[in-house]
PDB file of C-alpha atoms in Angstrom:
ATOM      1  CA  MET A  10     -16.762  -7.802   8.093  1.00 65.00           C
ATOM      2  CA  ASN A  11     -14.287  -9.524   5.757  1.00 86.00           C
ATOM      3  CA  GLN A  12     -12.353  -7.210   3.605  1.00 95.00           C
ATOM      4  CA  PRO A  13     -11.398  -7.832  -0.155  1.00 98.00           C
ATOM      5  CA  LEU A  14      -7.947  -9.428  -0.759  1.00 98.00           C
ATOM      6  CA  VAL A  15      -5.083  -7.246  -2.165  1.00 99.00           C
ATOM      7  CA  SER A  16      -2.657  -8.732  -4.418  1.00 99.00           C
ATOM      8  CA  ILE A  17       1.016  -7.215  -4.499  1.00 99.00           C
ATOM      9  CA  LEU A  18       3.336  -8.278  -7.268  1.00 98.00           C
ATOM     10  CA  THR A  19       7.149  -7.685  -6.699  1.00 98.00           C
ATOM     11  CA  PRO A  20       9.977  -9.002  -9.051  1.00 97.00           C
ATOM     12  CA  CYS A  21      13.247  -9.529  -7.145  1.00 97.00           C
ATOM     13  CA  TYR A  22      16.577  -9.491  -8.673  1.00 96.00           C
ATOM     14  CA  ASN A  23      19.691  -9.619  -6.432  1.00 96.00           C
ATOM     15  CA  SER A  24      17.568  -7.810  -3.734  1.00 96.00           C
ATOM     16  CA  GLU A  25      19.277  -9.383  -0.837  1.00 96.00           C
ATOM     17  CA  PRO A  26      20.646  -5.866   0.572  1.00 95.00           C
ATOM     18  CA  PHE A  27      17.105  -4.407   0.831  1.00 96.00           C
ATOM     19  CA  LEU A  28      14.587  -7.039   0.519  1.00 98.00           C
ATOM     20  CA  ASP A  29      14.166  -7.537   4.308  1.00 98.00           C
ATOM     21  CA  ARG A  30      13.078  -3.934   4.762  1.00 97.00           C
ATOM     22  CA  PHE A  31      10.668  -4.309   2.022  1.00 98.00           C
ATOM     23  CA  LEU A  32       9.160  -7.327   3.513  1.00 99.00           C
ATOM     24  CA  GLU A  33       9.048  -5.683   6.660  1.00 98.00           C
ATOM     25  CA  CYS A  34       6.900  -2.698   5.196  1.00 98.00           C
ATOM     26  CA  ILE A  35       4.358  -5.319   3.991  1.00 99.00           C
ATOM     27  CA  LEU A  36       4.183  -7.122   7.292  1.00 98.00           C
ATOM     28  CA  HIS A  37       3.524  -3.874   8.984  1.00 98.00           C
ATOM     29  CA  GLN A  38       0.516  -2.856   6.701  1.00 98.00           C
ATOM     30  CA  THR A  39      -2.688  -1.729   8.723  1.00 98.00           C
ATOM     31  CA  TYR A  40      -4.709  -3.545   6.090  1.00 98.00           C
ATOM     32  CA  ALA A  41      -5.577  -7.291   5.802  1.00 96.00           C
ATOM     33  CA  PRO A  42      -5.779  -9.385   3.914  1.00 98.00           C
ATOM     34  CA  ILE A  43      -2.870  -9.413   1.620  1.00 98.00           C
ATOM     35  CA  GLU A  44      -1.314 -11.751  -0.830  1.00 99.00           C
ATOM     36  CA  LEU A  45       2.453 -10.824  -1.808  1.00 99.00           C
ATOM     37  CA  ILE A  46       3.528 -12.565  -5.062  1.00 99.00           C
ATOM     38  CA  LEU A  47       7.498 -12.591  -5.175  1.00 99.00           C
ATOM     39  CA  ILE A  48       9.083 -13.470  -8.344  1.00 98.00           C
ATOM     40  CA  ASN A  49      12.906 -14.305  -7.978  1.00 98.00           C
ATOM     41  CA  ASP A  50      14.235 -13.275 -11.356  1.00 98.00           C
ATOM     42  CA  GLY A  51      17.280 -15.665 -11.311  1.00 97.00           C
ATOM     43  CA  SER A  52      18.950 -13.752  -8.491  1.00 98.00           C
ATOM     44  CA  SER A  53      22.796 -14.682  -7.876  1.00 98.00           C
ATOM     45  CA  ASP A  54      22.921 -13.490  -4.456  1.00 97.00           C
ATOM     46  CA  HIS A  55      20.954 -14.606  -1.261  1.00 98.00           C
ATOM     47  CA  THR A  56      17.623 -13.236  -2.211  1.00 98.00           C
ATOM     48  CA  GLU A  57      15.967 -16.621  -1.937  1.00 98.00           C
ATOM     49  CA  ALA A  58      17.348 -17.201   1.435  1.00 98.00           C
ATOM     50  CA  VAL A  59      15.936 -13.731   2.633  1.00 98.00           C
ATOM     51  CA  ILE A  60      12.519 -14.814   1.226  1.00 98.00           C
ATOM     52  CA  ASP A  61      12.685 -18.202   3.096  1.00 98.00           C
ATOM     53  CA  SER A  62      13.692 -16.628   6.412  1.00 98.00           C
ATOM     54  CA  LYS A  63      10.442 -14.663   6.358  1.00 98.00           C
ATOM     55  CA  ARG A  64       7.845 -17.412   5.372  1.00 98.00           C
ATOM     56  CA  GLN A  65       6.861 -18.182   8.954  1.00 98.00           C
ATOM     57  CA  THR A  66       6.583 -14.472   9.892  1.00 98.00           C
ATOM     58  CA  PHE A  67       4.263 -13.989   6.951  1.00 98.00           C
ATOM     59  CA  LEU A  68       2.384 -17.161   7.801  1.00 97.00           C
ATOM     60  CA  ASP A  69       1.899 -15.908  11.455  1.00 97.00           C
ATOM     61  CA  ALA A  70       0.800 -12.558  10.240  1.00 97.00           C
ATOM     62  CA  GLY A  71      -1.958 -14.068   8.092  1.00 97.00           C
ATOM     63  CA  ILE A  72      -0.261 -12.660   4.768  1.00 98.00           C
ATOM     64  CA  GLN A  73      -0.153 -14.986   1.808  1.00 98.00           C
ATOM     65  CA  LEU A  74       3.236 -15.537   0.535  1.00 98.00           C
ATOM     66  CA  VAL A  75       3.399 -16.780  -2.995  1.00 98.00           C
ATOM     67  CA  VAL A  76       7.034 -17.423  -4.405  1.00 98.00           C
ATOM     68  CA  ARG A  77       8.141 -18.444  -7.868  1.00 98.00           C
ATOM     69  CA  ASN A  78      11.718 -18.637  -9.293  1.00 98.00           C
ATOM     70  CA  GLN A  79      12.604 -18.058 -12.944  1.00 97.00           C
ATOM     71  CA  PRO A  80      15.852 -17.728 -14.743  1.00 97.00           C
ATOM     72  CA  ASN A  81      16.926 -14.158 -15.305  1.00 97.00           C
ATOM     73  CA  LEU A  82      14.533 -13.046 -17.858  1.00 96.00           C
ATOM     74  CA  GLY A  83      13.779  -9.513 -16.794  1.00 95.00           C
ATOM     75  CA  GLN A  84      11.008  -7.648 -14.997  1.00 95.00           C
ATOM     76  CA  ALA A  85       8.470  -8.163 -17.860  1.00 96.00           C
ATOM     77  CA  ALA A  86       8.977 -11.785 -17.896  1.00 97.00           C
ATOM     78  CA  ALA A  87       8.585 -11.855 -14.066  1.00 97.00           C
ATOM     79  CA  PHE A  88       5.312 -10.093 -14.393  1.00 97.00           C
ATOM     80  CA  ASN A  89       4.156 -12.624 -17.066  1.00 98.00           C
ATOM     81  CA  LEU A  90       4.901 -15.321 -14.459  1.00 98.00           C
ATOM     82  CA  GLY A  91       3.086 -13.429 -11.760  1.00 98.00           C
ATOM     83  CA  LEU A  92      -0.076 -11.911 -13.312  1.00 98.00           C
ATOM     84  CA  PRO A  93      -1.810 -15.321 -13.671  1.00 98.00           C
ATOM     85  CA  LEU A  94      -1.108 -15.915  -9.930  1.00 99.00           C
ATOM     86  CA  VAL A  95      -3.252 -12.843  -8.832  1.00 99.00           C
ATOM     87  CA  SER A  96      -6.269 -13.698  -6.979  1.00 98.00           C
ATOM     88  CA  GLY A  97      -7.005 -10.480  -5.045  1.00 98.00           C
ATOM     89  CA  THR A  98      -9.901  -8.022  -5.796  1.00 99.00           C
ATOM     90  CA  TYR A  99      -7.356  -5.246  -5.980  1.00 99.00           C
ATOM     91  CA  PHE A 100      -3.904  -5.217  -7.523  1.00 99.00           C
ATOM     92  CA  THR A 101      -0.731  -3.288  -7.040  1.00 98.00           C
ATOM     93  CA  TRP A 102       2.902  -3.711  -7.979  1.00 98.00           C
ATOM     94  CA  ILE A 103       5.819  -2.414  -5.939  1.00 97.00           C
ATOM     95  CA  ASP A 104       9.566  -2.517  -6.631  1.00 96.00           C
ATOM     96  CA  SER A 105      11.474  -4.422  -4.088  1.00 96.00           C
ATOM     97  CA  ASP A 106      13.908  -1.656  -3.250  1.00 94.00           C
ATOM     98  CA  ASP A 107      11.092   0.779  -2.445  1.00 96.00           C
ATOM     99  CA  LEU A 108       8.904   1.180   0.670  1.00 97.00           C
ATOM    100  CA  ILE A 109       5.152   1.967   1.222  1.00 98.00           C
ATOM    101  CA  SER A 110       3.911   3.607   4.377  1.00 97.00           C
ATOM    102  CA  SER A 111       1.979   1.396   6.676  1.00 98.00           C
ATOM    103  CA  ASP A 112      -1.451   2.723   5.742  1.00 98.00           C
ATOM    104  CA  SER A 113      -0.859   2.846   1.886  1.00 98.00           C
ATOM    105  CA  ILE A 114      -2.792  -0.286   1.193  1.00 99.00           C
ATOM    106  CA  GLU A 115      -5.623   0.583   3.519  1.00 98.00           C
ATOM    107  CA  LYS A 116      -6.017   4.079   2.294  1.00 98.00           C
ATOM    108  CA  LYS A 117      -6.192   2.965  -1.537  1.00 98.00           C
ATOM    109  CA  VAL A 118      -8.648   0.296  -0.623  1.00 99.00           C
ATOM    110  CA  ASN A 119     -10.914   2.609   1.088  1.00 98.00           C
ATOM    111  CA  TYR A 120     -10.844   5.112  -1.596  1.00 98.00           C
ATOM    112  CA  LEU A 121     -11.825   2.455  -4.159  1.00 98.00           C
ATOM    113  CA  GLN A 122     -14.601   1.244  -1.954  1.00 98.00           C
ATOM    114  CA  MET A 123     -15.930   4.810  -1.539  1.00 98.00           C
ATOM    115  CA  HIS A 124     -15.399   5.730  -5.292  1.00 97.00           C
ATOM    116  CA  SER A 125     -17.224   2.687  -7.055  1.00 95.00           C
ATOM    117  CA  ASP A 126     -17.025   4.687 -10.426  1.00 96.00           C
ATOM    118  CA  HIS A 127     -13.238   4.669 -10.351  1.00 97.00           C
ATOM    119  CA  ASP A 128     -11.275   1.678 -11.747  1.00 98.00           C
ATOM    120  CA  CYS A 129      -7.961   2.612 -10.107  1.00 97.00           C
ATOM    121  CA  VAL A 130      -6.420   5.261  -7.667  1.00 96.00           C
ATOM    122  CA  ARG A 131      -2.891   6.849  -7.684  1.00 95.00           C
ATOM    123  CA  THR A 132      -0.976   8.497  -5.008  1.00 95.00           C
ATOM    124  CA  GLY A 133       2.117  10.787  -4.726  1.00 94.00           C
ATOM    125  CA  TYR A 134       5.593   9.604  -3.491  1.00 95.00           C
ATOM    126  CA  GLN A 135       8.575  10.904  -1.630  1.00 95.00           C
ATOM    127  CA  VAL A 136      12.225  10.339  -2.774  1.00 94.00           C
ATOM    128  CA  VAL A 137      14.988   9.361  -0.349  1.00 94.00           C
ATOM    129  CA  HIS A 138      18.516   8.064  -0.558  1.00 92.00           C
ATOM    130  CA  GLU A 139      19.430   4.812   0.750  1.00 91.00           C
ATOM    131  CA  ASN A 140      22.034   6.265   2.913  1.00 91.00           C
ATOM    132  CA  ASN A 141      19.546   8.174   4.931  1.00 93.00           C
ATOM    133  CA  LEU A 142      15.853   6.817   4.500  1.00 93.00           C
ATOM    134  CA  SER A 143      14.496   9.357   7.195  1.00 92.00           C
ATOM    135  CA  LYS A 144      15.614  12.400   5.231  1.00 94.00           C
ATOM    136  CA  ILE A 145      12.889  13.272   2.451  1.00 95.00           C
ATOM    137  CA  MET A 146      14.936  14.690  -0.563  1.00 94.00           C
ATOM    138  CA  TYR A 147      11.709  15.777  -2.288  1.00 92.00           C
ATOM    139  CA  THR A 148       8.060  14.825  -2.846  1.00 93.00           C
ATOM    140  CA  ILE A 149       6.199  14.227  -6.073  1.00 89.00           C
ATOM    141  CA  ARG A 150       2.528  15.027  -5.870  1.00 87.00           C
ATOM    142  CA  PRO A 151      -0.017  13.419  -8.359  1.00 80.00           C
ATOM    143  CA  SER A 152      -1.727  15.643 -10.871  1.00 72.00           C
ATOM    144  CA  LEU A 153      -5.275  16.222  -9.811  1.00 63.00           C
ATOM    145  CA  SER A 154      -6.632  16.611 -13.363  1.00 61.00           C
ATOM    146  CA  ASN A 155      -7.990  13.522 -15.045  1.00 55.00           C
ATOM    147  CA  THR A 156      -8.826  15.446 -18.426  1.00 60.00           C
ATOM    148  CA  SER A 157      -5.783  14.249 -20.192  1.00 80.00           C
ATOM    149  CA  PHE A 158      -4.455  11.395 -17.926  1.00 85.00           C
ATOM    150  CA  PHE A 159      -3.443   9.202 -20.825  1.00 92.00           C
ATOM    151  CA  GLU A 160      -1.610  11.957 -22.571  1.00 91.00           C
ATOM    152  CA  ASP A 161       0.016  13.170 -19.518  1.00 89.00           C
ATOM    153  CA  VAL A 162       1.273   9.753 -18.790  1.00 91.00           C
ATOM    154  CA  LEU A 163       2.592   9.213 -22.309  1.00 93.00           C
ATOM    155  CA  MET A 164       4.379  12.495 -22.398  1.00 90.00           C
ATOM    156  CA  GLU A 165       5.544  12.115 -18.763  1.00 87.00           C
ATOM    157  CA  ARG A 166       3.827  15.294 -17.486  1.00 83.00           C
ATOM    158  CA  THR A 167       2.572  13.089 -14.847  1.00 81.00           C
ATOM    159  CA  TYR A 168       3.631   9.596 -13.607  1.00 79.00           C
ATOM    160  CA  GLY A 169       2.615   6.016 -13.042  1.00 77.00           C
ATOM    161  CA  THR A 170       5.331   4.805 -10.843  1.00 82.00           C
ATOM    162  CA  ALA A 171       5.215   1.244  -9.461  1.00 87.00           C
ATOM    163  CA  GLY A 172       3.715   1.359  -5.969  1.00 92.00           C
ATOM    164  CA  THR A 173       1.628   4.517  -6.626  1.00 95.00           C
ATOM    165  CA  LEU A 174      -1.083   2.807  -8.445  1.00 96.00           C
ATOM    166  CA  MET A 175      -3.875   0.384  -7.262  1.00 98.00           C
ATOM    167  CA  ILE A 176      -6.469  -1.081  -9.702  1.00 98.00           C
ATOM    168  CA  LYS A 177      -9.426  -3.395  -9.559  1.00 99.00           C
ATOM    169  CA  SER A 178      -8.046  -6.721 -10.701  1.00 98.00           C
ATOM    170  CA  GLN A 179     -11.052  -7.480 -12.731  1.00 98.00           C
ATOM    171  CA  ARG A 180     -10.674  -4.166 -14.754  1.00 98.00           C
ATOM    172  CA  LEU A 181      -6.984  -4.899 -15.165  1.00 98.00           C
ATOM    173  CA  PHE A 182      -7.720  -8.336 -16.693  1.00 98.00           C
ATOM    174  CA  ASP A 183     -10.481  -6.914 -18.965  1.00 98.00           C
ATOM    175  CA  ILE A 184      -7.584  -4.934 -20.323  1.00 98.00           C
ATOM    176  CA  LEU A 185      -5.125  -7.870 -20.275  1.00 97.00           C
ATOM    177  CA  PRO A 186      -7.262 -10.711 -20.858  1.00 97.00           C
ATOM    178  CA  GLN A 187      -4.310 -13.073 -21.424  1.00 97.00           C
ATOM    179  CA  LYS A 188      -2.778 -11.741 -18.307  1.00 97.00           C
ATOM    180  CA  GLN A 189       0.383 -10.985 -20.135  1.00 97.00           C
ATOM    181  CA  ILE A 190       2.393  -7.894 -21.131  1.00 96.00           C
ATOM    182  CA  TYR A 191       4.806  -7.211 -23.964  1.00 95.00           C
ATOM    183  CA  GLN A 192       7.987  -8.905 -22.934  1.00 94.00           C
ATOM    184  CA  THR A 193      11.183  -6.945 -23.177  1.00 92.00           C
ATOM    185  CA  ARG A 194      14.342  -6.272 -20.992  1.00 86.00           C
ATOM    186  CA  ALA A 195      13.314  -2.653 -21.017  1.00 84.00           C
ATOM    187  CA  GLY A 196      11.048  -3.039 -18.072  1.00 84.00           C
ATOM    188  CA  GLN A 197       7.187  -3.527 -17.383  1.00 89.00           C
ATOM    189  CA  ASN A 198       5.842  -0.115 -16.368  1.00 91.00           C
ATOM    190  CA  TRP A 199       4.829   1.205 -19.815  1.00 95.00           C
ATOM    191  CA  GLN A 200       3.122  -2.077 -20.721  1.00 96.00           C
ATOM    192  CA  LEU A 201       0.871  -1.548 -17.391  1.00 96.00           C
ATOM    193  CA  VAL A 202       0.601   2.038 -16.971  1.00 95.00           C
ATOM    194  CA  LEU A 203      -0.394   3.196 -20.576  1.00 96.00           C
ATOM    195  CA  PRO A 204      -3.324   0.656 -20.955  1.00 97.00           C
ATOM    196  CA  ILE A 205      -4.553   1.699 -17.639  1.00 96.00           C
ATOM    197  CA  ALA A 206      -4.450   5.455 -18.224  1.00 94.00           C
ATOM    198  CA  PHE A 207      -6.183   4.788 -21.671  1.00 96.00           C
ATOM    199  CA  TYR A 208      -8.989   2.520 -20.458  1.00 96.00           C
ATOM    200  CA  CYS A 209      -9.529   3.376 -16.730  1.00 95.00           C
ATOM    201  CA  THR A 210     -11.027   6.229 -14.638  1.00 93.00           C
ATOM    202  CA  CYS A 211      -8.263   6.929 -12.278  1.00 93.00           C
ATOM    203  CA  GLY A 212      -8.937   8.780  -8.810  1.00 93.00           C
ATOM    204  CA  THR A 213      -6.149  10.500  -6.794  1.00 93.00           C
ATOM    205  CA  LEU A 214      -5.112  10.573  -3.295  1.00 95.00           C
ATOM    206  CA  ASP A 215      -2.912  13.648  -2.708  1.00 93.00           C
ATOM    207  CA  GLU A 216      -0.722  11.858  -0.340  1.00 95.00           C
ATOM    208  CA  ALA A 217       2.667  10.384  -0.601  1.00 95.00           C
ATOM    209  CA  LEU A 218       2.292   6.870   0.313  1.00 97.00           C
ATOM    210  CA  LEU A 219       5.379   5.397  -1.408  1.00 96.00           C
ATOM    211  CA  THR A 220       8.948   5.949  -0.628  1.00 96.00           C
ATOM    212  CA  TYR A 221      11.071   5.887  -3.824  1.00 94.00           C
ATOM    213  CA  VAL A 222      14.702   4.917  -2.689  1.00 94.00           C
ATOM    214  CA  ILE A 223      17.715   5.995  -4.745  1.00 90.00           C
ATOM    215  CA  ARG A 224      20.379   3.526  -4.453  1.00 85.00           C
ATOM    216  CA  ASP A 225      24.228   3.776  -4.923  1.00 76.00           C
ATOM    217  CA  GLN A 226      25.006   1.251  -7.613  1.00 65.00           C
ATOM    218  CA  SER A 227      28.721   1.529  -8.173  1.00 39.00           C
ATOM    219  CA  HIS A 228      28.755  -1.422 -10.663  1.00 40.00           C
ATOM    220  CA  SER A 229      26.376   0.541 -12.996  1.00 43.00           C
ATOM    221  CA  HIS A 230      28.002   3.925 -12.708  1.00 45.00           C
ATOM    222  CA  SER A 231      30.189   3.220 -15.725  1.00 51.00           C
ATOM    223  CA  LYS A 232      27.123   2.352 -17.830  1.00 53.00           C
ATOM    224  CA  LEU A 233      25.247   5.515 -16.888  1.00 56.00           C
ATOM    225  CA  ASP A 234      28.381   7.383 -17.797  1.00 74.00           C
ATOM    226  CA  ASP A 235      28.481   5.642 -21.167  1.00 88.00           C
ATOM    227  CA  TYR A 236      26.690   7.619 -23.955  1.00 91.00           C
ATOM    228  CA  HIS A 237      25.969   4.751 -26.061  1.00 93.00           C
ATOM    229  CA  TYR A 238      24.467   2.664 -23.368  1.00 91.00           C
ATOM    230  CA  ARG A 239      21.989   5.453 -22.406  1.00 92.00           C
ATOM    231  CA  LEU A 240      21.160   6.147 -25.989  1.00 95.00           C
ATOM    232  CA  GLN A 241      20.237   2.446 -26.287  1.00 94.00           C
ATOM    233  CA  VAL A 242      18.037   2.742 -23.275  1.00 93.00           C
ATOM    234  CA  ILE A 243      16.070   5.575 -24.736  1.00 94.00           C
ATOM    235  CA  GLU A 244      15.761   3.608 -28.038  1.00 96.00           C
ATOM    236  CA  ASP A 245      14.415   0.662 -26.061  1.00 96.00           C
ATOM    237  CA  HIS A 246      11.899   2.609 -24.168  1.00 96.00           C
ATOM    238  CA  LEU A 247      10.687   4.122 -27.403  1.00 97.00           C
ATOM    239  CA  GLU A 248      10.305   0.738 -28.912  1.00 97.00           C
ATOM    240  CA  VAL A 249       8.223  -0.475 -25.913  1.00 97.00           C
ATOM    241  CA  VAL A 250       6.050   2.622 -25.921  1.00 97.00           C
ATOM    242  CA  GLN A 251       5.483   2.348 -29.811  1.00 98.00           C
ATOM    243  CA  THR A 252       4.562  -1.324 -29.322  1.00 97.00           C
ATOM    244  CA  VAL A 253       2.048  -0.720 -26.466  1.00 98.00           C
ATOM    245  CA  LEU A 254       0.460   2.187 -28.522  1.00 98.00           C
ATOM    246  CA  LYS A 255       0.005  -0.179 -31.441  1.00 98.00           C
ATOM    247  CA  SER A 256      -2.218  -2.287 -29.120  1.00 97.00           C
ATOM    248  CA  LEU A 257      -4.566   0.413 -28.168  1.00 98.00           C
ATOM    249  CA  PRO A 258      -7.548   1.752 -30.334  1.00 97.00           C
ATOM    250  CA  LEU A 259      -6.387   5.216 -30.811  1.00 96.00           C
ATOM    251  CA  ASP A 260      -5.209   7.491 -33.556  1.00 97.00           C
ATOM    252  CA  GLN A 261      -1.807   6.012 -34.352  1.00 97.00           C
ATOM    253  CA  THR A 262      -0.584   8.977 -36.461  1.00 97.00           C
ATOM    254  CA  ILE A 263      -1.085  11.404 -33.695  1.00 96.00           C
ATOM    255  CA  TYR A 264       0.093   9.208 -30.746  1.00 97.00           C
ATOM    256  CA  GLN A 265       3.200   7.623 -32.466  1.00 98.00           C
ATOM    257  CA  HIS A 266       4.080  11.250 -33.421  1.00 98.00           C
ATOM    258  CA  LEU A 267       4.015  12.474 -29.875  1.00 96.00           C
ATOM    259  CA  ALA A 268       6.051   9.343 -28.729  1.00 97.00           C
ATOM    260  CA  LEU A 269       8.735  10.207 -31.399  1.00 98.00           C
ATOM    261  CA  ILE A 270       8.823  13.873 -30.408  1.00 97.00           C
ATOM    262  CA  LYS A 271       9.453  12.862 -26.719  1.00 96.00           C
ATOM    263  CA  TYR A 272      12.118  10.326 -27.326  1.00 97.00           C
ATOM    264  CA  THR A 273      13.878  12.455 -29.852  1.00 97.00           C
ATOM    265  CA  ARG A 274      13.869  15.374 -27.535  1.00 94.00           C
ATOM    266  CA  ARG A 275      15.330  13.254 -24.900  1.00 94.00           C
ATOM    267  CA  LYS A 276      18.087  11.963 -27.276  1.00 95.00           C
ATOM    268  CA  LEU A 277      18.902  15.623 -28.033  1.00 94.00           C
ATOM    269  CA  ILE A 278      19.276  16.493 -24.198  1.00 91.00           C
ATOM    270  CA  LEU A 279      21.393  13.402 -23.953  1.00 92.00           C
ATOM    271  CA  ALA A 280      23.709  14.411 -26.810  1.00 92.00           C
ATOM    272  CA  ALA A 281      23.947  17.852 -25.449  1.00 90.00           C
ATOM    273  CA  SER A 282      24.751  16.707 -21.882  1.00 88.00           C
ATOM    274  CA  PHE A 283      27.643  14.580 -23.337  1.00 90.00           C
ATOM    275  CA  ARG A 284      28.532  17.494 -25.705  1.00 88.00           C
ATOM    276  CA  ASN A 285      28.021  15.327 -28.671  1.00 91.00           C
ATOM    277  CA  ARG A 286      27.721  18.008 -31.410  1.00 89.00           C
ATOM    278  CA  ARG A 287      27.117  15.615 -34.217  1.00 92.00           C
ATOM    279  CA  ASP A 288      24.277  13.829 -32.565  1.00 94.00           C
ATOM    280  CA  ALA A 289      22.575  16.988 -31.293  1.00 94.00           C
ATOM    281  CA  LYS A 290      22.479  18.436 -34.703  1.00 94.00           C
ATOM    282  CA  LEU A 291      20.958  15.030 -35.865  1.00 96.00           C
ATOM    283  CA  GLN A 292      18.225  15.395 -33.201  1.00 96.00           C
ATOM    284  CA  VAL A 293      17.490  18.970 -34.151  1.00 96.00           C
ATOM    285  CA  VAL A 294      17.067  17.954 -37.734  1.00 97.00           C
ATOM    286  CA  GLU A 295      14.638  15.276 -36.600  1.00 98.00           C
ATOM    287  CA  LEU A 296      12.698  17.705 -34.435  1.00 97.00           C
ATOM    288  CA  LYS A 297      12.374  19.944 -37.411  1.00 97.00           C
ATOM    289  CA  ARG A 298      11.113  17.048 -39.571  1.00 98.00           C
ATOM    290  CA  LEU A 299       8.590  16.291 -36.699  1.00 97.00           C
ATOM    291  CA  LYS A 300       7.488  19.954 -36.912  1.00 97.00           C
ATOM    292  CA  ALA A 301       8.279  20.046 -33.086  1.00 97.00           C
ATOM    293  CA  LEU A 302      11.358  22.103 -32.856  1.00 96.00           C
ATOM    294  CA  THR A 303      11.237  24.752 -30.137  1.00 92.00           C
ATOM    295  CA  TYR A 304      13.534  27.540 -29.130  1.00 89.00           C
ATOM    296  CA  ARG A 305      14.318  25.480 -25.935  1.00 87.00           C
ATOM    297  CA  ASP A 306      15.412  22.620 -28.248  1.00 89.00           C
ATOM    298  CA  GLN A 307      17.710  25.031 -30.097  1.00 89.00           C
ATOM    299  CA  LEU A 308      19.190  26.411 -26.837  1.00 86.00           C
ATOM    300  CA  THR A 309      19.736  22.739 -25.742  1.00 85.00           C
ATOM    301  CA  SER A 310      21.707  22.022 -28.954  1.00 85.00           C
ATOM    302  CA  PHE A 311      23.744  25.168 -28.393  1.00 78.00           C
ATOM    303  CA  TYR A 312      25.433  23.514 -25.372  1.00 73.00           C
ATOM    304  CA  ALA A 313      27.079  20.957 -27.655  1.00 63.00           C
ATOM    305  CA  HIS A 314      28.602  23.554 -29.726  1.00 60.00           C
ATOM    306  CA  PRO A 315      32.406  23.341 -29.703  1.00 56.00           C
ATOM    307  CA  LEU A 316      32.959  26.988 -28.585  1.00 53.00           C
ATOM    308  CA  ILE A 317      30.593  26.415 -25.546  1.00 50.00           C
ATOM    309  CA  VAL A 318      32.251  23.083 -24.766  1.00 46.00           C
ATOM    310  CA  ARG A 319      35.536  24.927 -24.511  1.00 51.00           C
ATOM    311  CA  ILE A 320      33.969  27.614 -22.301  1.00 47.00           C
ATOM    312  CA  LEU A 321      32.347  25.019 -20.125  1.00 43.00           C
ATOM    313  CA  ASP A 322      35.704  23.095 -19.926  1.00 47.00           C
ATOM    314  CA  ARG A 323      37.532  26.212 -18.910  1.00 48.00           C
ATOM    315  CA  MET A 324      34.757  27.193 -16.216  1.00 42.00           C
ATOM    316  CA  THR A 325      35.004  23.560 -14.937  1.00 40.00           C
ATOM    317  CA  ARG A 326      38.958  23.874 -14.582  1.00 42.00           C
ATOM    318  CA  TYR A 327      38.846  27.074 -12.836  1.00 40.00           C
ATOM    319  CA  ASN A 328      35.858  26.766 -10.524  1.00 36.00           C
TER     320      ASN A 328
END
C-alpha cells in the first residue's frame, strides 16, 4: 500500500560542518516516501557543494530532494520560500544541525494515521554536545496534557522545538492560507508553533525522537557575552510573539499581558546575571506595573545589588 508523502523543510546557513550527518539521518529513515526541501540561505561556505554531493544518493534512495537558493535573508524568509513547495500529506521542519532517529518519521506518521482526530503530533528530544554525539546530556519529555497547550507553549512551560512536531499539511495551510509567516531575522519557530498550538489538536508520543545538538560557536561567544546583544534578542522575540498573537482570534488584553510578563521577567534574569542593578530595578518596576512581581523576582533582582556583587566577586576570586 502506498504511504502518504512527508515533506521536511530545512533552512541551511553555513551548514557545511554538520550538513552531511543531517542528510545521512534523512537517508536512513525507515519511512518512505519523503520529500526534503532545503533552502540555502546565502551560505558563504561549501553548503551548496555538500548538497550537490548527495543528489545522486537521494535519487537512488527514492527521496525527493528539492533545493532552492536565496540571499542571506534569515530563516523566516527561507520558510516563506519553502512553504509553497510543500507537496506532502504531512509536514515537519528540522534544523540542519540537529538529528532525528531513524524511525522518527515513521512513528509520527503512524500516530497521525491511527489518531485521525488529531491535527499534529509532538515528541520529546534529547540533548547532546557536538563533541560527543553518543553521550546524552539530558532528555526533555513532552507534557502529556493538552488542556492548556497554547498557553503552555506561549509561556514556555512546554516547547515546540523544530523537529519534534509533525502536522497534517492541509491543516497547516488552513491556518496559513498564504503559505507565508511573519518575516523577521528573529527566527521562525514562534510564527509556526503558536498558531499550531492555538488552532490544532495535538497528540503526544512520549519518546525522544529528535537529537538537539549543542555546538561550539567561538565566533558567537562574544555576542552571547554581550549584555546589549542578548537584551536585543529578548526584545526581538517579544516583538515576534506580540505580532503573532495579534493575528489570532483571542483576548488580546490577556495574552499580550502574559507575553509582556514573560519577557520582562527574562530581562530581569538577564540583568541580574550581568549584575546590572539599574536595569534589574527597571524590570522590577515593570513587573509591579504588570501586577506580576513575585518573591522569586525580588530574589532575582537581589543578585544585582552592589553588596551581593562584591560578595560574589570575592567568592569567585577565592574559590
